[in-house]
CSV table of C-alpha atoms and ligand atoms in Angstrom, one decimal:
chain,number,residue,atom,x,y,z
A,135,UNK,CA,-19.2,18.5,3.4
A,136,UNK,CA,-21.0,15.7,4.8
A,137,UNK,CA,-22.2,12.4,3.1
A,138,UNK,CA,-25.6,11.1,3.3
A,139,UNK,CA,-25.0,9.3,6.6
A,140,UNK,CA,-22.7,11.8,8.1
A,141,UNK,CA,-19.3,11.1,6.8
A,142,UNK,CA,-16.9,13.9,5.6
A,143,UNK,CA,-16.2,13.4,2.1
A,144,UNK,CA,-15.3,16.4,0.0
A,145,UNK,CA,-13.4,14.0,-2.3
A,146,UNK,CA,-12.7,10.4,-2.7
A,147,UNK,CA,-9.0,10.5,-1.0
A,148,UNK,CA,-7.7,8.1,1.4
A,149,UNK,CA,-8.3,10.3,4.4
A,150,UNK,CA,-11.7,11.3,3.5
A,151,UNK,CA,-12.6,7.2,3.1
A,152,UNK,CA,-11.1,6.8,6.6
A,153,UNK,CA,-13.1,9.7,8.1
A,154,UNK,CA,-16.3,8.7,6.3
A,155,UNK,CA,-16.0,4.9,7.7
A,156,UNK,CA,-15.2,6.1,11.2
A,157,UNK,CA,-18.6,7.5,11.2
A,158,UNK,CA,-20.3,4.8,9.4
A,159,UNK,CA,-18.9,1.9,11.3
A,160,UNK,CA,-21.2,1.9,14.2
A,161,UNK,CA,-24.3,1.7,12.0
A,162,UNK,CA,-23.1,0.0,9.1
A,163,UNK,CA,-24.4,-3.5,9.7
A,164,UNK,CA,-27.7,-2.1,10.1
A,165,UNK,CA,-27.7,0.2,7.2
A,166,UNK,CA,-25.6,-1.8,4.6
A,167,UNK,CA,-25.8,-5.4,6.2
A,168,UNK,CA,-29.2,-6.4,4.5
A,169,UNK,CA,-29.0,-4.3,1.7
A,170,UNK,CA,-25.7,-5.5,0.3
A,171,UNK,CA,-25.9,-9.1,1.6
A,172,UNK,CA,-27.2,-11.0,-1.4
A,173,UNK,CA,-24.0,-9.8,-3.3
A,174,UNK,CA,-21.7,-10.9,-0.4
A,175,UNK,CA,-23.7,-14.5,0.0
A,176,UNK,CA,-23.4,-14.9,-3.7
A,177,UNK,CA,-19.8,-14.2,-3.9
A,178,UNK,CA,-18.8,-16.5,-1.0
A,179,UNK,CA,-21.1,-19.1,-2.2
A,180,UNK,CA,-19.3,-19.1,-5.6
A,181,UNK,CA,-15.7,-18.9,-3.8
A,182,UNK,CA,-16.7,-21.7,-1.8
A,183,UNK,CA,-17.5,-23.9,-4.6
A,184,UNK,CA,-14.3,-23.2,-6.5
A,185,UNK,CA,-11.7,-22.1,-4.1
A,186,UNK,CA,-8.7,-23.8,-2.6
A,187,UNK,CA,-5.9,-22.2,-0.4
A,188,UNK,CA,-5.8,-18.7,0.5
A,189,UNK,CA,-8.4,-16.1,-0.2
A,190,UNK,CA,-7.8,-12.1,0.1
A,191,UNK,CA,-10.6,-10.2,0.8
A,192,UNK,CA,-10.1,-6.5,0.0
A,193,UNK,CA,-12.0,-3.9,1.9
A,194,UNK,CA,-13.3,-6.4,4.1
A,195,UNK,CA,-15.4,-3.8,6.2
A,196,UNK,CA,-17.0,-5.2,9.4
A,197,UNK,CA,-16.5,-8.7,8.3
A,198,UNK,CA,-20.1,-9.4,7.5
A,199,UNK,CA,-18.8,-12.3,4.9
A,200,UNK,CA,-16.5,-13.8,7.1
A,201,UNK,CA,-18.6,-16.6,9.0
A,202,UNK,CA,-19.8,-17.8,5.5
A,203,UNK,CA,-16.5,-19.1,4.1
A,204,UNK,CA,-15.6,-22.7,4.0
A,205,UNK,CA,-13.4,-23.7,7.0
A,206,UNK,CA,-10.6,-25.1,5.3
A,207,UNK,CA,-10.0,-21.8,3.2
A,208,UNK,CA,-7.5,-19.5,5.0
A,209,UNK,CA,-8.9,-15.9,4.9
A,210,UNK,CA,-7.1,-12.9,5.0
A,211,UNK,CA,-9.0,-9.5,5.1
A,212,UNK,CA,-7.5,-6.0,4.6
A,213,UNK,CA,-9.2,-2.7,5.2
A,214,UNK,CA,-8.1,1.0,5.4
A,215,UNK,CA,-10.4,1.7,8.2
A,216,UNK,CA,-9.5,0.6,11.7
A,217,UNK,CA,-12.9,1.4,12.8
A,218,UNK,CA,-14.5,-1.0,10.5
A,219,UNK,CA,-11.5,-3.7,11.2
A,220,UNK,CA,-12.2,-3.4,14.8
A,221,UNK,CA,-15.8,-4.7,14.3
A,222,UNK,CA,-14.4,-7.5,11.8
A,223,UNK,CA,-12.1,-8.7,14.6
A,224,UNK,CA,-14.7,-8.7,17.1
A,225,UNK,CA,-17.0,-10.9,15.0
A,226,UNK,CA,-13.9,-13.1,14.1
A,227,UNK,CA,-13.5,-13.8,18.0
A,228,UNK,CA,-17.0,-13.9,18.7
A,229,UNK,CA,-17.7,-16.6,16.3
A,230,UNK,CA,-14.4,-18.3,16.8
A,231,UNK,CA,-13.5,-18.1,13.0
A,232,UNK,CA,-10.3,-20.3,13.1
A,233,UNK,CA,-10.2,-20.0,9.2
A,234,UNK,CA,-9.6,-16.2,9.3
A,235,UNK,CA,-5.6,-15.8,9.1
A,236,UNK,CA,-5.4,-12.1,9.5
A,237,UNK,CA,-7.3,-9.0,9.4
A,238,UNK,CA,-4.9,-6.1,8.5
A,239,UNK,CA,-5.0,-2.3,8.1
A,240,UNK,CA,-4.0,-1.9,4.7
A,241,UNK,CA,-4.5,0.0,1.5
A,242,UNK,CA,-5.8,-1.8,-1.3
A,243,UNK,CA,-3.9,0.5,-3.9
A,244,UNK,CA,-0.6,-0.5,-2.3
A,245,UNK,CA,-0.9,-4.1,-1.0
A,246,UNK,CA,2.0,-5.1,1.5
A,247,UNK,CA,1.9,-8.8,-0.1
A,248,UNK,CA,4.2,-10.3,-2.5
A,249,UNK,CA,3.2,-11.2,-5.9
A,250,UNK,CA,1.0,-14.4,-6.4
A,251,UNK,CA,0.4,-14.7,-2.5
A,252,UNK,CA,-3.3,-15.7,-3.0
A,253,UNK,CA,-5.3,-18.1,-4.9
A,254,UNK,CA,-8.4,-16.1,-4.9
A,255,UNK,CA,-9.1,-12.6,-4.3
A,256,UNK,CA,-12.3,-10.9,-3.7
A,257,UNK,CA,-13.4,-7.1,-3.5
A,258,UNK,CA,-17.2,-6.4,-2.4
A,259,UNK,CA,-18.5,-3.0,-2.9
A,260,UNK,CA,-14.9,-1.6,-2.9
A,261,UNK,CA,-14.1,-0.6,-6.5
A,262,UNK,CA,-16.3,2.5,-6.6
A,263,UNK,CA,-15.0,3.6,-3.3
A,264,UNK,CA,-11.2,3.5,-3.5
A,265,UNK,CA,-9.9,6.8,-4.7
A,266,UNK,CA,-7.8,5.1,-7.7
A,267,UNK,CA,-9.6,2.0,-8.9
A,268,UNK,CA,-6.8,1.5,-11.4
A,269,UNK,CA,-4.4,0.9,-8.7
A,270,UNK,CA,-6.9,-1.5,-7.0
A,271,UNK,CA,-7.1,-3.6,-10.1
A,272,UNK,CA,-3.3,-3.7,-10.6
A,273,UNK,CA,-2.7,-4.8,-7.0
A,274,UNK,CA,-5.4,-7.2,-7.0
A,275,UNK,CA,-4.0,-9.1,-10.3
A,276,UNK,CA,-0.5,-8.9,-8.9
A,277,UNK,CA,-1.1,-10.5,-5.5
A,278,UNK,CA,-3.5,-13.1,-7.1
A,279,UNK,CA,-1.8,-16.1,-8.7
A,280,UNK,CA,-1.7,-16.4,-12.6
A,281,UNK,CA,-5.0,-18.2,-13.5
A,282,UNK,CA,-6.4,-17.4,-10.0
A,283,UNK,CA,-10.0,-16.3,-9.5
A,284,UNK,CA,-10.9,-12.6,-8.7
A,285,UNK,CA,-14.3,-11.7,-7.8
A,286,UNK,CA,-15.5,-8.2,-7.8
A,287,UNK,CA,-18.9,-7.0,-6.6
A,288,UNK,CA,-20.2,-3.7,-7.4
A,289,UNK,CA,-22.9,-1.3,-8.8
A,290,UNK,CA,-22.1,-0.6,-12.4
A,291,UNK,CA,-23.7,2.4,-14.0
A,292,UNK,CA,-25.5,1.9,-17.4
A,293,UNK,CA,-25.4,4.2,-20.6
A,294,UNK,CA,-28.8,4.5,-21.4
A,295,UNK,CA,-32.4,4.5,-20.0
A,296,UNK,CA,-33.7,6.1,-16.9
A,297,UNK,CA,-31.4,4.4,-14.6
A,298,UNK,CA,-28.4,5.9,-16.7
A,299,UNK,CA,-29.9,9.3,-16.5
A,300,UNK,CA,-30.4,9.1,-12.8
A,301,UNK,CA,-26.8,7.8,-12.4
A,302,UNK,CA,-25.3,10.7,-14.4
A,303,UNK,CA,-27.4,13.1,-12.2
A,304,UNK,CA,-26.2,11.4,-9.1
A,305,UNK,CA,-22.5,11.6,-10.1
A,306,UNK,CA,-22.6,15.3,-9.2
A,307,UNK,CA,-23.1,13.9,-5.6
A,308,UNK,CA,-20.4,11.5,-5.6
A,309,UNK,CA,-18.4,13.5,-2.9
A,310,UNK,CA,-21.5,13.5,-0.6
A,311,UNK,CA,-22.4,9.9,-1.2
A,312,UNK,CA,-19.0,8.6,-0.8
A,313,UNK,CA,-18.9,6.4,-3.8
A,314,UNK,CA,-19.5,6.9,-7.8
A,315,UNK,CA,-23.0,6.4,-9.0
A,316,UNK,CA,-21.6,6.7,-12.5
A,317,UNK,CA,-18.9,4.0,-12.0
A,318,UNK,CA,-18.7,2.0,-15.3
A,319,UNK,CA,-17.6,-1.5,-15.8
A,320,UNK,CA,-15.8,-1.3,-19.1
A,321,UNK,CA,-13.2,1.5,-18.2
A,322,UNK,CA,-12.7,-0.3,-14.8
A,323,UNK,CA,-11.9,-3.6,-16.6
A,324,UNK,CA,-9.7,-1.6,-19.0
A,325,UNK,CA,-7.3,-1.2,-16.3
A,326,UNK,CA,-6.4,-4.8,-16.0
A,327,UNK,CA,-6.2,-8.1,-18.0
A,328,UNK,CA,-8.9,-10.0,-16.1
A,329,UNK,CA,-11.2,-12.4,-18.3
A,330,UNK,CA,-14.9,-12.3,-17.2
A,331,UNK,CA,-15.9,-15.9,-16.7
A,332,UNK,CA,-19.4,-15.1,-15.4
A,333,UNK,CA,-21.5,-12.3,-14.4
A,334,UNK,CA,-24.5,-12.4,-11.7
A,335,UNK,CA,-27.1,-9.4,-11.3
A,336,UNK,CA,-28.2,-9.3,-7.7
A,337,UNK,CA,-30.9,-7.5,-5.6
A,338,UNK,CA,-32.0,-5.1,-4.8
A,339,UNK,CA,-33.4,-4.5,-8.2
A,340,UNK,CA,-30.3,-6.0,-10.1
A,341,UNK,CA,-28.5,-3.1,-9.1
A,342,UNK,CA,-25.6,-5.0,-8.1
A,343,UNK,CA,-23.4,-7.3,-10.1
A,344,UNK,CA,-20.9,-10.1,-9.2
A,345,UNK,CA,-18.3,-10.5,-11.8
A,346,UNK,CA,-16.3,-14.0,-11.4
A,347,UNK,CA,-13.1,-13.2,-13.3
A,348,UNK,CA,-9.9,-15.3,-14.3
A,349,UNK,CA,-6.7,-13.5,-13.4
A,350,UNK,CA,-4.9,-13.6,-16.9
A,351,UNK,CA,-1.6,-12.0,-16.3
A,352,UNK,CA,0.0,-10.7,-19.4
A,353,UNK,CA,2.8,-13.0,-20.0
A,354,UNK,CA,5.6,-10.5,-19.8
A,355,UNK,CA,4.3,-9.7,-16.3
A,356,UNK,CA,4.0,-13.3,-15.3
A,357,UNK,CA,7.6,-13.9,-16.7
A,358,UNK,CA,9.0,-11.0,-14.6
A,359,UNK,CA,7.3,-12.3,-11.2
A,360,UNK,CA,8.5,-15.8,-11.9
A,361,UNK,CA,12.2,-14.5,-12.6
A,362,UNK,CA,12.0,-12.2,-9.4
A,363,UNK,CA,10.7,-15.4,-7.2
A,364,UNK,CA,13.6,-17.6,-8.4
B,1878,SAM,C1,-18.9,-0.2,1.1
B,1878,SAM,S1,-17.8,-0.8,2.4
B,1878,SAM,C2,-17.9,-2.8,1.9
B,1878,SAM,C3,-17.4,-3.5,3.2
B,1878,SAM,C4,-17.6,-5.0,2.8
B,1878,SAM,N1,-16.9,-5.5,1.8
B,1878,SAM,C5,-19.0,-5.4,2.8
B,1878,SAM,O1,-19.5,-6.2,2.1
B,1878,SAM,O2,-19.8,-5.0,3.6
B,1878,SAM,C6,-16.1,-0.4,1.5
B,1878,SAM,C7,-15.0,-0.8,2.4
B,1878,SAM,O3,-13.9,-0.4,1.7
B,1878,SAM,C8,-12.9,0.2,2.4
B,1878,SAM,N2,-12.1,0.8,1.7
B,1878,SAM,C9,-12.0,1.8,1.0
B,1878,SAM,N3,-11.2,2.2,0.4
B,1878,SAM,C10,-10.0,1.4,0.7
B,1878,SAM,C11,-8.6,1.2,0.3
B,1878,SAM,N4,-8.0,2.2,-0.3
B,1878,SAM,N5,-8.1,0.1,1.0
B,1878,SAM,C12,-8.5,-0.7,1.8
B,1878,SAM,N6,-10.0,-0.6,2.1
B,1878,SAM,C13,-10.6,0.3,1.5
B,1878,SAM,C14,-13.7,0.9,3.5
B,1878,SAM,O4,-13.0,1.3,4.5
B,1878,SAM,C15,-15.0,0.1,3.8
B,1878,SAM,O5,-14.7,-0.9,4.8
């Protein structure tokens, strides 16, 4: 089965995501560059206003956001698609982005970083693409320091109205689209213990939302991680 721009996506599993983004990589910036740019610009602007130290960008894609980060921040990007990462690395070289520490092939659902490795974590247009959003949430919280910031940009489906109806109908096409149009905010947030500090609706048509969250780790988890670090 093909998705709308040619990727094989019979279901949202790891291999089908890799295959889809192999096909999408060469045209990704043209198709999704401008369309998804407001959420990216808005997120990096917020990060630049607040962040210190190390930032992890999960599902960094072709690295469209990378040139916008403050130069004193150290950025690590991960993605599951080598084809997308190749373009991110090329951008980093061409623009001489010395603040990009590493661009690594890694599964966001199973991050190869120690607990509390990052001050800030961002996931832009990734939550409704990964096969298991619960694992993404758990991993983002684990690698982010307690009290650190987590930024999530995504389309979140609505319950009612015309938009809700369209989203519910489109959900049947998830396997073709390569993302879930009926991806809802509340069940996703219920997978973790994030506190939403602010939310911003972004163009086009307010379809995308930036969530600025605080990484509130449950006391038991924080204590366990501290003990392991000693
Ligand atoms: C819609 S693109 C967004 C890319 C980028 N964040 C942007 O703003 O353009 C989704 C990205 O998530 C990556 N991705 C999907 N599942 C992933 C996973 N399990 N682990 C890491 N990256 C993943 C895809 O390879 C793709 O590059």
